[in-house]
Short mmCIF file of C-alpha atoms in Angstrom, two decimals:
data_model
loop_
_atom_site.label_atom_id
_atom_site.label_comp_id
_atom_site.label_asym_id
_atom_site.label_seq_id
_atom_site.Cartn_x
_atom_site.Cartn_y
_atom_site.Cartn_z
CA MET A 1 -232.20 -77.50 210.04
CA THR A 2 -229.78 -74.55 210.70
CA ASP A 3 -227.62 -75.67 207.75
CA VAL A 4 -230.13 -74.02 205.84
CA LEU A 5 -229.26 -70.68 207.59
CA GLN A 6 -225.49 -71.96 206.96
CA LEU A 7 -226.10 -72.40 203.31
CA LEU A 8 -228.26 -68.74 202.75
CA ARG A 9 -225.27 -66.97 204.46
CA ASN A 10 -222.25 -68.81 202.63
CA HIS A 11 -223.35 -67.15 199.22
CA ARG A 12 -221.35 -65.63 197.10
CA SER A 13 -221.45 -64.81 193.60
CA ILE A 14 -219.56 -67.91 191.42
CA ARG A 15 -217.98 -66.52 188.19
CA LYS A 16 -215.86 -69.80 187.29
CA PHE A 17 -217.15 -72.95 186.89
CA THR A 18 -215.90 -76.70 186.30
CA THR A 19 -216.75 -78.07 183.07
CA GLU A 20 -219.52 -80.82 184.40
CA PRO A 21 -222.78 -80.39 183.06
CA ILE A 22 -226.01 -80.17 184.96
CA GLY A 23 -227.92 -82.93 183.97
CA ASP A 24 -231.82 -82.02 182.68
CA ALA A 25 -233.74 -83.50 185.85
CA MET A 26 -231.59 -81.70 188.24
CA LEU A 27 -232.36 -78.34 185.86
CA GLN A 28 -235.98 -79.45 186.22
CA SER A 29 -235.88 -80.27 189.89
CA ILE A 30 -234.08 -76.86 190.45
CA VAL A 31 -236.58 -74.88 188.30
CA GLU A 32 -239.44 -76.58 190.11
CA ALA A 33 -238.28 -75.20 193.54
CA GLY A 34 -238.77 -71.83 192.38
CA GLN A 35 -242.03 -72.43 190.92
CA ALA A 36 -243.11 -73.27 194.39
CA ALA A 37 -241.95 -69.65 195.48
CA SER A 38 -245.09 -67.52 196.11
CA THR A 39 -246.57 -65.49 193.43
CA SER A 40 -248.58 -62.56 193.63
CA SER A 41 -252.43 -63.70 193.46
CA TYR A 42 -251.32 -66.75 191.42
CA ILE A 43 -250.18 -64.56 188.52
CA GLN A 44 -246.91 -66.52 188.13
CA ALA A 45 -245.79 -64.06 185.86
CA VAL A 46 -242.33 -65.87 185.11
CA SER A 47 -240.85 -67.36 182.53
CA VAL A 48 -237.23 -68.47 182.60
CA VAL A 49 -235.28 -69.09 178.89
CA ARG A 50 -232.38 -71.47 178.84
CA VAL A 51 -229.88 -70.34 176.74
CA ARG A 52 -227.98 -73.72 174.95
CA GLN A 53 -226.52 -72.26 171.94
CA ALA A 54 -222.76 -71.50 172.20
CA LYS A 55 -223.33 -68.57 169.63
CA GLN A 56 -226.22 -67.07 171.82
CA ARG A 57 -223.90 -67.67 174.94
CA SER A 58 -220.98 -65.46 173.39
CA ALA A 59 -224.06 -62.44 172.23
CA PHE A 60 -224.90 -62.56 175.65
CA ALA A 61 -221.58 -62.37 177.40
CA GLU A 62 -220.61 -59.20 174.96
CA LEU A 63 -223.89 -57.72 175.46
CA ALA A 64 -223.81 -57.96 179.18
CA GLY A 65 -220.34 -56.01 179.30
CA GLY A 66 -217.92 -58.92 178.98
CA GLN A 67 -218.91 -61.31 181.43
CA PRO A 68 -217.27 -64.40 180.03
CA TYR A 69 -218.45 -66.78 182.71
CA ILE A 70 -221.69 -66.80 180.61
CA GLU A 71 -220.25 -68.58 177.98
CA THR A 72 -218.62 -71.18 180.10
CA ALA A 73 -221.14 -71.68 182.73
CA ALA A 74 -223.43 -75.33 182.64
CA GLU A 75 -226.28 -73.43 182.11
CA PHE A 76 -227.15 -69.66 181.40
CA LEU A 77 -231.12 -69.25 182.29
CA VAL A 78 -232.59 -65.67 181.38
CA PHE A 79 -235.21 -65.05 183.83
CA CYS A 80 -238.70 -62.95 182.60
CA ALA A 81 -241.36 -61.36 183.62
CA ASP A 82 -243.94 -62.49 181.77
CA LEU A 83 -247.60 -61.32 181.57
CA HIS A 84 -247.87 -62.25 177.95
CA ARG A 85 -249.39 -65.76 178.89
CA ASN A 86 -251.94 -64.19 181.26
CA ARG A 87 -252.92 -61.64 178.81
CA ASN A 88 -253.63 -64.29 176.45
CA ARG A 89 -255.13 -66.69 178.56
CA VAL A 90 -257.67 -64.24 180.23
CA GLU A 91 -258.61 -62.79 176.57
CA ALA A 92 -259.06 -66.81 174.67
CA ALA A 93 -261.25 -67.17 178.14
CA SER A 94 -263.33 -63.91 178.09
CA ASP A 95 -263.27 -62.24 174.73
CA ASN A 96 -262.63 -59.08 176.36
CA HIS A 97 -259.52 -56.74 175.98
CA ALA A 98 -257.48 -57.47 179.63
CA ASP A 99 -255.14 -54.65 180.60
CA TYR A 100 -251.74 -55.40 181.86
CA SER A 101 -249.97 -52.06 181.37
CA TRP A 102 -250.12 -50.82 184.98
CA VAL A 103 -247.21 -49.93 186.86
CA GLU A 104 -248.79 -52.29 189.57
CA GLN A 105 -248.45 -55.14 187.31
CA PHE A 106 -244.83 -54.39 186.49
CA THR A 107 -244.28 -54.48 189.86
CA ALA A 108 -246.10 -57.53 190.95
CA ALA A 109 -244.56 -59.57 187.91
CA THR A 110 -240.78 -58.16 188.81
CA VAL A 111 -241.26 -59.53 192.43
CA ASP A 112 -242.61 -62.52 190.77
CA VAL A 113 -239.47 -63.35 189.24
CA ALA A 114 -237.26 -62.58 191.68
CA LEU A 115 -238.57 -64.79 194.56
CA PHE A 116 -238.77 -67.64 191.92
CA ALA A 117 -235.19 -66.84 190.70
CA GLN A 118 -234.04 -66.71 194.81
CA ASN A 119 -235.56 -70.25 195.29
CA VAL A 120 -233.68 -71.49 192.16
CA VAL A 121 -230.29 -69.87 193.72
CA ILE A 122 -230.90 -71.94 196.71
CA ALA A 123 -231.99 -75.07 195.07
CA ALA A 124 -228.76 -74.81 193.14
CA GLU A 125 -226.39 -74.29 195.95
CA SER A 126 -227.88 -77.14 198.04
CA LEU A 127 -226.92 -79.27 195.50
CA GLY A 128 -223.56 -77.70 195.49
CA LEU A 129 -223.71 -75.81 192.40
CA GLY A 130 -222.99 -72.20 192.47
CA CYS A 131 -224.85 -69.08 190.66
CA CYS A 132 -224.28 -65.66 189.44
CA TYR A 133 -226.92 -63.10 188.51
CA ILE A 134 -226.36 -61.14 185.57
CA GLY A 135 -228.09 -57.65 185.53
CA GLY A 136 -226.01 -56.67 182.79
CA ILE A 137 -228.35 -58.26 180.34
CA ARG A 138 -230.73 -55.04 180.81
CA ASN A 139 -227.65 -53.51 178.83
CA ALA A 140 -229.52 -54.25 175.66
CA PRO A 141 -233.04 -55.37 176.16
CA ASP A 142 -233.74 -55.18 172.34
CA ARG A 143 -231.48 -57.39 171.71
CA VAL A 144 -232.33 -59.68 174.37
CA THR A 145 -235.75 -59.97 173.21
CA GLU A 146 -234.66 -60.12 169.63
CA LEU A 147 -232.41 -63.20 170.37
CA LEU A 148 -235.21 -64.84 172.69
CA GLU A 149 -238.03 -63.78 170.49
CA LEU A 150 -239.87 -62.43 173.37
CA PRO A 151 -242.97 -61.46 173.04
CA GLU A 152 -245.26 -58.54 174.15
CA LEU A 153 -245.59 -58.30 177.89
CA VAL A 154 -242.15 -60.06 178.39
CA TYR A 155 -239.18 -58.80 179.27
CA PRO A 156 -235.66 -60.06 180.65
CA VAL A 157 -235.06 -58.78 184.41
CA PHE A 158 -231.60 -60.80 184.88
CA GLY A 159 -229.83 -63.81 183.14
CA LEU A 160 -228.27 -66.22 186.04
CA CYS A 161 -225.50 -68.48 185.58
CA LEU A 162 -225.11 -71.79 186.81
CA GLY A 163 -222.26 -74.61 187.19
CA TYR A 164 -220.17 -76.39 189.31
CA PRO A 165 -218.02 -73.76 191.02
CA ASP A 166 -214.20 -73.57 190.33
CA GLN A 167 -213.19 -71.04 192.87
CA ASN A 168 -213.83 -69.99 196.49
CA PRO A 169 -214.72 -66.18 196.85
CA ASP A 170 -215.25 -64.63 200.20
CA THR A 171 -218.71 -62.80 201.34
CA LYS A 172 -218.71 -59.31 200.90
CA PRO A 173 -219.57 -57.48 204.04
CA ARG A 174 -223.43 -56.19 204.45
CA LEU A 175 -225.08 -53.25 206.01
CA PRO A 176 -225.41 -53.34 209.98
CA VAL A 177 -228.50 -55.50 210.65
CA ALA A 178 -229.63 -52.07 212.68
CA SER A 179 -229.19 -50.23 209.93
CA VAL A 180 -231.41 -52.13 207.95
CA LEU A 181 -233.43 -53.56 210.40
CA HIS A 182 -235.71 -50.59 211.71
CA GLN A 183 -238.31 -50.64 214.64
CA ASP A 184 -241.60 -49.20 214.36
CA ARG A 185 -240.47 -46.41 211.84
CA TYR A 186 -237.65 -45.34 209.71
CA LEU A 187 -234.40 -44.88 211.61
CA SER A 188 -233.37 -41.62 212.43
CA PRO A 189 -231.08 -40.08 210.43
CA GLN A 190 -228.47 -39.50 213.13
CA VAL A 191 -228.33 -43.07 214.14
CA HIS A 192 -228.75 -44.29 210.32
CA LYS A 193 -225.35 -41.83 209.87
CA GLU A 194 -223.51 -43.45 212.68
CA LEU A 195 -224.00 -46.90 211.60
CA LEU A 196 -222.92 -46.09 208.30
CA ASP A 197 -220.15 -44.42 208.93
CA GLN A 198 -218.91 -47.39 210.90
CA TYR A 199 -219.74 -49.65 207.83
CA ASP A 200 -218.00 -47.26 205.75
CA THR A 201 -215.00 -48.22 207.89
CA ASN A 202 -215.51 -52.11 207.55
CA VAL A 203 -215.44 -52.18 204.15
CA LYS A 204 -212.69 -49.96 203.63
CA GLU A 205 -210.88 -52.37 206.37
CA TYR A 206 -212.26 -55.64 204.12
CA TYR A 207 -210.73 -54.03 200.81
CA ILE A 208 -207.45 -53.33 202.10
CA LYS A 209 -206.85 -56.77 203.57
CA ARG A 210 -208.04 -58.81 200.79
CA THR A 211 -206.24 -56.96 198.13
CA LYS A 212 -203.02 -56.08 200.39
CA GLY A 213 -203.65 -52.56 200.42
CA LYS A 214 -203.99 -52.21 196.72
CA LEU A 215 -207.84 -51.30 196.83
CA SER A 216 -209.03 -48.87 199.74
CA PHE A 217 -212.56 -47.66 199.57
CA THR A 218 -215.93 -47.36 201.63
CA TRP A 219 -219.33 -48.34 200.55
CA SER A 220 -220.21 -44.81 199.94
CA GLU A 221 -217.26 -43.86 197.93
CA GLN A 222 -218.59 -47.10 195.52
CA MET A 223 -222.06 -46.04 195.39
CA ALA A 224 -220.72 -42.63 194.33
CA LYS A 225 -218.79 -44.12 191.60
CA GLN A 226 -221.78 -46.10 190.38
CA VAL A 227 -224.14 -43.00 189.92
CA GLN A 228 -221.81 -40.96 187.69
CA ASN A 229 -223.38 -41.82 184.48
CA GLN A 230 -227.29 -42.21 183.41
CA LYS A 231 -228.35 -45.64 184.82
CA ARG A 232 -229.88 -47.26 181.68
CA PRO A 233 -231.89 -44.75 180.30
CA PHE A 234 -233.51 -46.55 177.68
CA MET A 235 -235.21 -48.57 180.18
CA GLU A 236 -238.46 -47.03 179.91
CA SER A 237 -238.98 -46.53 176.62
CA TYR A 238 -238.24 -50.69 175.87
CA LEU A 239 -240.26 -51.32 178.59
CA LYS A 240 -242.99 -48.99 177.21
CA LYS A 241 -242.55 -50.91 173.88
CA GLN A 242 -243.35 -54.28 175.58
CA GLY A 243 -246.38 -53.35 176.65
CA PHE A 244 -245.35 -52.33 180.31
CA MET A 245 -246.19 -49.38 182.43
CA ILE A 246 -248.08 -47.59 179.62
CA LYS A 247 -250.51 -46.15 182.39
CA MET B 1 -229.10 -81.72 201.05
CA THR B 2 -231.79 -82.34 199.31
CA ASP B 3 -234.03 -81.67 202.47
CA VAL B 4 -233.47 -77.89 201.29
CA LEU B 5 -235.58 -78.91 198.02
CA GLN B 6 -238.28 -80.55 199.49
CA LEU B 7 -238.47 -77.49 202.08
CA LEU B 8 -238.60 -75.20 199.32
CA ARG B 9 -241.21 -77.19 197.57
CA ASN B 10 -243.28 -77.47 200.63
CA HIS B 11 -244.05 -73.67 200.48
CA ARG B 12 -247.58 -72.47 201.53
CA SER B 13 -248.21 -69.38 202.77
CA ILE B 14 -249.44 -69.15 206.56
CA ARG B 15 -252.45 -66.80 207.23
CA LYS B 16 -253.33 -68.43 210.89
CA PHE B 17 -250.87 -68.34 213.66
CA THR B 18 -249.92 -69.69 217.16
CA THR B 19 -249.36 -67.44 219.95
CA GLU B 20 -245.66 -68.23 220.35
CA PRO B 21 -243.50 -65.40 219.95
CA ILE B 22 -240.19 -65.12 217.77
CA GLY B 23 -237.44 -64.34 219.82
CA ASP B 24 -235.02 -61.33 218.92
CA ALA B 25 -232.25 -63.25 218.59
CA MET B 26 -233.98 -65.51 215.74
CA LEU B 27 -235.40 -62.73 213.83
CA GLN B 28 -231.78 -61.06 213.46
CA SER B 29 -230.72 -64.37 212.46
CA ILE B 30 -233.57 -64.44 209.58
CA VAL B 31 -232.81 -60.85 208.92
CA GLU B 32 -229.00 -61.45 208.13
CA ALA B 33 -229.83 -64.61 206.26
CA GLY B 34 -231.75 -61.84 203.97
CA GLN B 35 -229.06 -59.94 203.66
CA ALA B 36 -226.73 -62.30 202.46
CA ALA B 37 -228.72 -62.43 199.40
CA SER B 38 -227.52 -61.16 196.09
CA THR B 39 -227.67 -57.55 195.19
CA SER B 40 -227.61 -55.23 192.18
CA SER B 41 -224.17 -53.74 192.49
CA TYR B 42 -223.51 -53.73 195.84
CA ILE B 43 -226.70 -51.53 196.14
CA GLN B 44 -228.49 -53.10 199.24
CA ALA B 45 -231.29 -51.27 198.66
CA VAL B 46 -233.59 -53.03 201.37
CA SER B 47 -234.98 -51.59 204.61
CA VAL B 48 -237.10 -53.69 206.97
CA VAL B 49 -239.34 -52.06 208.99
CA ARG B 50 -240.76 -54.57 211.88
CA VAL B 51 -244.03 -53.21 213.15
CA ARG B 52 -244.71 -54.14 216.78
CA GLN B 53 -247.32 -51.91 217.92
CA ALA B 54 -250.97 -53.24 218.13
CA LYS B 55 -252.47 -49.69 216.68
CA GLN B 56 -249.74 -49.92 213.60
CA ARG B 57 -250.90 -53.55 213.06
CA SER B 58 -254.54 -52.54 213.37
CA ALA B 59 -253.99 -49.92 210.93
CA PHE B 60 -251.87 -52.44 208.65
CA ALA B 61 -254.49 -54.96 208.92
CA GLU B 62 -257.19 -52.82 207.20
CA LEU B 63 -255.65 -50.74 204.75
CA ALA B 64 -254.35 -54.19 203.09
CA GLY B 65 -258.46 -55.14 203.01
CA GLY B 66 -258.92 -56.75 206.07
CA GLN B 67 -256.27 -59.41 206.47
CA PRO B 68 -256.55 -60.06 210.28
CA TYR B 69 -253.51 -62.04 210.48
CA ILE B 70 -251.20 -59.33 210.19
CA GLU B 71 -252.29 -58.37 213.86
CA THR B 72 -252.33 -61.66 214.94
CA ALA B 73 -248.56 -62.89 213.49
CA ALA B 74 -245.65 -63.03 215.97
CA GLU B 75 -244.06 -60.46 213.64
CA PHE B 76 -245.20 -58.45 210.50
CA LEU B 77 -242.36 -57.01 208.75
CA VAL B 78 -242.79 -54.24 206.00
CA PHE B 79 -240.13 -54.76 202.92
CA CYS B 80 -239.15 -51.67 201.08
CA ALA B 81 -236.80 -50.39 198.37
CA ASP B 82 -234.52 -48.42 199.59
CA LEU B 83 -232.20 -45.89 197.65
CA HIS B 84 -232.66 -42.97 200.36
CA ARG B 85 -229.58 -44.34 201.77
CA ASN B 86 -227.60 -44.28 198.93
CA ARG B 87 -228.14 -41.34 197.77
CA ASN B 88 -227.58 -39.67 201.33
CA ARG B 89 -224.18 -41.43 201.19
CA VAL B 90 -223.13 -40.76 198.15
CA GLU B 91 -224.18 -37.14 198.40
CA ALA B 92 -222.31 -36.74 201.76
CA ALA B 93 -219.37 -38.27 200.35
CA SER B 94 -218.95 -36.61 197.20
CA ASP B 95 -221.01 -33.33 197.69
CA ASN B 96 -222.56 -34.08 194.30
CA HIS B 97 -225.93 -34.56 193.62
CA ALA B 98 -226.85 -38.19 193.26
CA ASP B 99 -229.61 -39.13 190.61
CA TYR B 100 -231.59 -42.22 191.81
CA SER B 101 -234.75 -41.65 189.51
CA TRP B 102 -234.13 -43.91 186.54
CA VAL B 103 -236.73 -46.72 185.75
CA GLU B 104 -233.58 -48.74 186.04
CA GLN B 105 -233.10 -48.06 189.39
CA PHE B 106 -236.53 -48.52 190.51
CA THR B 107 -235.97 -52.14 189.19
CA ALA B 108 -232.69 -53.10 190.25
CA ALA B 109 -233.96 -52.05 194.14
CA THR B 110 -237.44 -53.65 193.57
CA VAL B 111 -235.43 -57.03 192.56
CA ASP B 112 -232.95 -56.16 195.95
CA VAL B 113 -235.79 -56.66 198.07
CA ALA B 114 -237.73 -59.66 197.07
CA LEU B 115 -234.36 -61.81 196.76
CA PHE B 116 -233.92 -60.48 200.07
CA ALA B 117 -237.38 -61.09 201.41
CA GLN B 118 -237.24 -64.71 199.43
CA ASN B 119 -234.24 -65.27 201.51
CA VAL B 120 -236.10 -64.75 204.78
CA VAL B 121 -239.04 -66.35 204.01
CA ILE B 122 -236.37 -69.78 203.36
CA ALA B 123 -234.84 -68.91 206.77
CA ALA B 124 -238.23 -68.50 208.78
CA GLU B 125 -239.42 -71.86 207.14
CA SER B 126 -236.23 -73.54 208.11
CA LEU B 127 -236.55 -72.68 211.43
CA GLY B 128 -240.57 -74.04 211.73
CA LEU B 129 -241.89 -70.76 210.91
CA GLY B 130 -244.58 -69.74 208.66
CA CYS B 131 -244.84 -66.88 206.44
CA CYS B 132 -247.17 -64.91 204.21
CA TYR B 133 -246.45 -62.40 201.93
CA ILE B 134 -248.78 -59.02 201.82
CA GLY B 135 -248.65 -57.34 198.47
CA GLY B 136 -251.93 -55.50 199.93
CA ILE B 137 -250.09 -53.02 201.57
CA ARG B 138 -250.05 -51.13 198.18
CA ASN B 139 -253.19 -50.90 198.36
CA ALA B 140 -252.74 -47.30 200.28
CA PRO B 141 -248.90 -46.88 199.61
CA ASP B 142 -249.44 -43.18 201.26
CA ARG B 143 -250.98 -44.14 204.01
CA VAL B 144 -247.79 -46.99 204.76
CA THR B 145 -245.35 -44.23 203.80
CA GLU B 146 -247.04 -42.01 206.74
CA LEU B 147 -247.15 -44.79 209.01
CA LEU B 148 -243.39 -45.96 208.62
CA GLU B 149 -242.29 -42.34 208.25
CA LEU B 150 -240.36 -43.59 204.74
CA PRO B 151 -238.55 -40.70 203.36
CA GLU B 152 -237.97 -40.01 199.84
CA LEU B 153 -236.62 -42.66 197.64
CA VAL B 154 -238.01 -45.61 199.78
CA TYR B 155 -241.18 -47.48 198.91
CA PRO B 156 -243.38 -50.15 200.64
CA VAL B 157 -243.14 -53.11 198.37
CA PHE B 158 -244.78 -55.76 200.21
CA GLY B 159 -245.13 -56.77 204.28
CA LEU B 160 -244.66 -60.66 205.66
CA CYS B 161 -246.24 -61.92 208.29
CA LEU B 162 -244.06 -64.62 210.46
CA GLY B 163 -244.98 -66.82 212.82
CA TYR B 164 -245.53 -70.51 213.95
CA PRO B 165 -248.29 -72.08 211.80
CA ASP B 166 -251.60 -73.29 213.47
CA GLN B 167 -252.85 -74.51 209.67
CA ASN B 168 -251.64 -76.72 207.41
CA PRO B 169 -253.03 -75.47 203.86
CA ASP B 170 -252.38 -77.45 200.78
CA THR B 171 -250.03 -76.02 198.04
CA LYS B 172 -251.27 -75.04 194.86
CA PRO B 173 -250.93 -76.48 191.59
CA ARG B 174 -248.37 -74.63 189.15
CA LEU B 175 -247.96 -73.83 185.87
CA PRO B 176 -246.06 -77.02 184.17
CA VAL B 177 -242.55 -76.74 184.20
CA ALA B 178 -242.23 -76.95 180.20
CA SER B 179 -244.49 -73.96 179.99
CA VAL B 180 -242.31 -71.84 182.12
CA LEU B 181 -238.70 -72.90 181.42
CA HIS B 182 -238.54 -72.43 177.57
CA GLN B 183 -235.68 -73.77 175.55
CA ASP B 184 -233.18 -71.03 173.47
CA ARG B 185 -236.31 -69.00 172.53
CA TYR B 186 -240.16 -68.12 173.67
CA LEU B 187 -242.26 -71.12 173.30
CA SER B 188 -244.28 -71.06 170.22
CA PRO B 189 -248.04 -70.14 170.92
CA GLN B 190 -249.37 -73.60 169.86
CA VAL B 191 -247.16 -75.31 172.45
CA HIS B 192 -247.78 -72.88 175.18
CA LYS B 193 -251.59 -73.24 174.45
CA GLU B 194 -251.74 -77.10 174.79
CA LEU B 195 -249.87 -77.15 177.99
CA LEU B 196 -252.08 -74.36 179.55
CA ASP B 197 -255.18 -75.66 178.31
CA GLN B 198 -254.16 -79.23 180.30
CA TYR B 199 -253.09 -76.92 183.14
CA ASP B 200 -256.43 -75.21 183.50
CA THR B 201 -258.25 -78.75 183.29
CA ASN B 202 -255.96 -79.59 186.41
CA VAL B 203 -256.39 -76.29 188.35
CA LYS B 204 -259.93 -77.13 187.96
CA GLU B 205 -260.15 -80.40 189.40
CA TYR B 206 -257.77 -79.22 192.20
CA TYR B 207 -260.56 -76.46 193.07
CA ILE B 208 -263.10 -79.53 192.73
CA LYS B 209 -261.82 -81.92 194.79
CA ARG B 210 -260.56 -79.20 197.46
CA THR B 211 -263.75 -77.70 197.88
CA LYS B 212 -265.98 -80.78 197.47
CA GLY B 213 -267.39 -79.24 194.02
CA LYS B 214 -268.17 -75.56 195.97
CA LEU B 215 -265.70 -74.03 193.82
CA SER B 216 -264.79 -75.02 189.87
CA PHE B 217 -262.58 -72.37 187.90
CA THR B 218 -259.35 -73.20 185.96
CA TRP B 219 -256.17 -70.91 186.26
CA SER B 220 -257.23 -68.45 183.10
CA GLU B 221 -260.72 -67.90 184.64
CA GLN B 222 -259.26 -66.85 187.82
CA MET B 223 -256.77 -64.42 186.21
CA ALA B 224 -259.64 -63.03 184.24
CA LYS B 225 -261.33 -61.77 187.04
CA GLN B 226 -258.73 -60.66 188.14
CA VAL B 227 -257.86 -58.02 185.68
CA GLN B 228 -261.60 -56.66 185.04
CA ASN B 229 -260.75 -53.42 187.43
CA GLN B 230 -257.68 -50.80 187.43
CA LYS B 231 -254.75 -52.02 188.98
CA ARG B 232 -253.66 -49.70 192.01
CA PRO B 233 -253.68 -46.83 189.41
CA PHE B 234 -252.25 -44.37 191.91
CA MET B 235 -248.97 -46.43 192.30
CA GLU B 236 -247.11 -44.45 189.03
CA SER B 237 -248.34 -40.90 191.23
CA TYR B 238 -246.95 -42.50 194.38
CA LEU B 239 -243.44 -43.79 193.05
CA LYS B 240 -243.06 -40.27 190.93
CA LYS B 241 -243.82 -38.51 194.37
CA GLN B 242 -241.38 -40.82 196.41
CA GLY B 243 -238.66 -39.80 194.06
CA PHE B 244 -238.61 -43.26 191.42
CA MET B 245 -239.14 -43.44 187.98
CA ILE B 246 -238.96 -39.71 187.32
CA LYS B 247 -237.00 -40.32 184.15
#
């Protein structure tokens, strides 16, 4: 079944979609594939909100920093870490207060969501769909919480646009495997540096070739640009307000 | 390509493996499939440590709470969130201090790791291998950090056992799709409750049937047992020591 490896390696984010809808049965089937992913101690800490209304879609496109494909994709799903369900059931079953505010639980729930979502993406791509994760919804977690009426102990991790692709972008060069797959212990600084120097050269060549010389930067330069500003400084207080990571 | 949906749905954790090894080429190919997953703003915040030495394997089996398959699996990989690589490169490229201590960055890196790992699992299963995530390595993150010589801004998210399956367990019943896939807004408490009451009955029946009556508990009862104790209360201080979530 090496076509699966091929499918995985061919992944690129799709940001332009045809108008063809996704049937309810197909969507359900894709979400079920997501549910089949592993879950930490069976907590199943995932909720997915399917956003259909045009007004809601516009609000999301805007809050995510102007990503118009959120409006045009056949489906837009918001993946949430959800420990609300668990707490509710535990408190109803046992009459005890159930504590879900540890950093550990935040981490496990976030991992659960990502494992689930990646299965959704693979399932969707295997059916000819294209996808694009939207981390930009974390620009305005309060607003998302309000729009989707998320209760305590639920937070939006990322969105996902889904639809039939109307573009065919390149895959982007990844880090050398040797710099990612360490043997027995973390790679020595010198070896790591050599591998990344080479990678920087490759990324620069990729951009020059792709844009006919208009763009030319290394991976390290891109990373440097990214950290010039504060990174969503409101996330910690937002998460605490939702009941996460209080301890 | 509906065999991909079938593959995803057939997932179960495998905890018993044959002695057949996994070739280096296959492992590399699986890890490359992991790298092809989406990454938040191209940060590629993932490192995977392949643990080969028997002594190390025993240490992991023990610290994870006695999981002997960590010793016997063909491969044991530790998936780490890694912003150390990014910070090093940024600081070398720009001579500026680069701040990776926001909760947002911790979240994005953790998501990156899980997306990557889930691709690894799908790739492995498509090649006839079985896998088991080991969240239990977070029992002793300090010890893992020491064993693998992890630098600042790297933390072990979970382990993964990989090998050819020597067992054929059932898949476990998942939450009803209707309780996970919300339409436009978070499900109303009443509807949610009805769905989960039914699910609890199903899970109980599943255990009774599977264990010929020896075990009999609902999902909610299982969740209640889980939260009786503190959940790895040291995680927050450990993560801060590693340079995460300081802000």
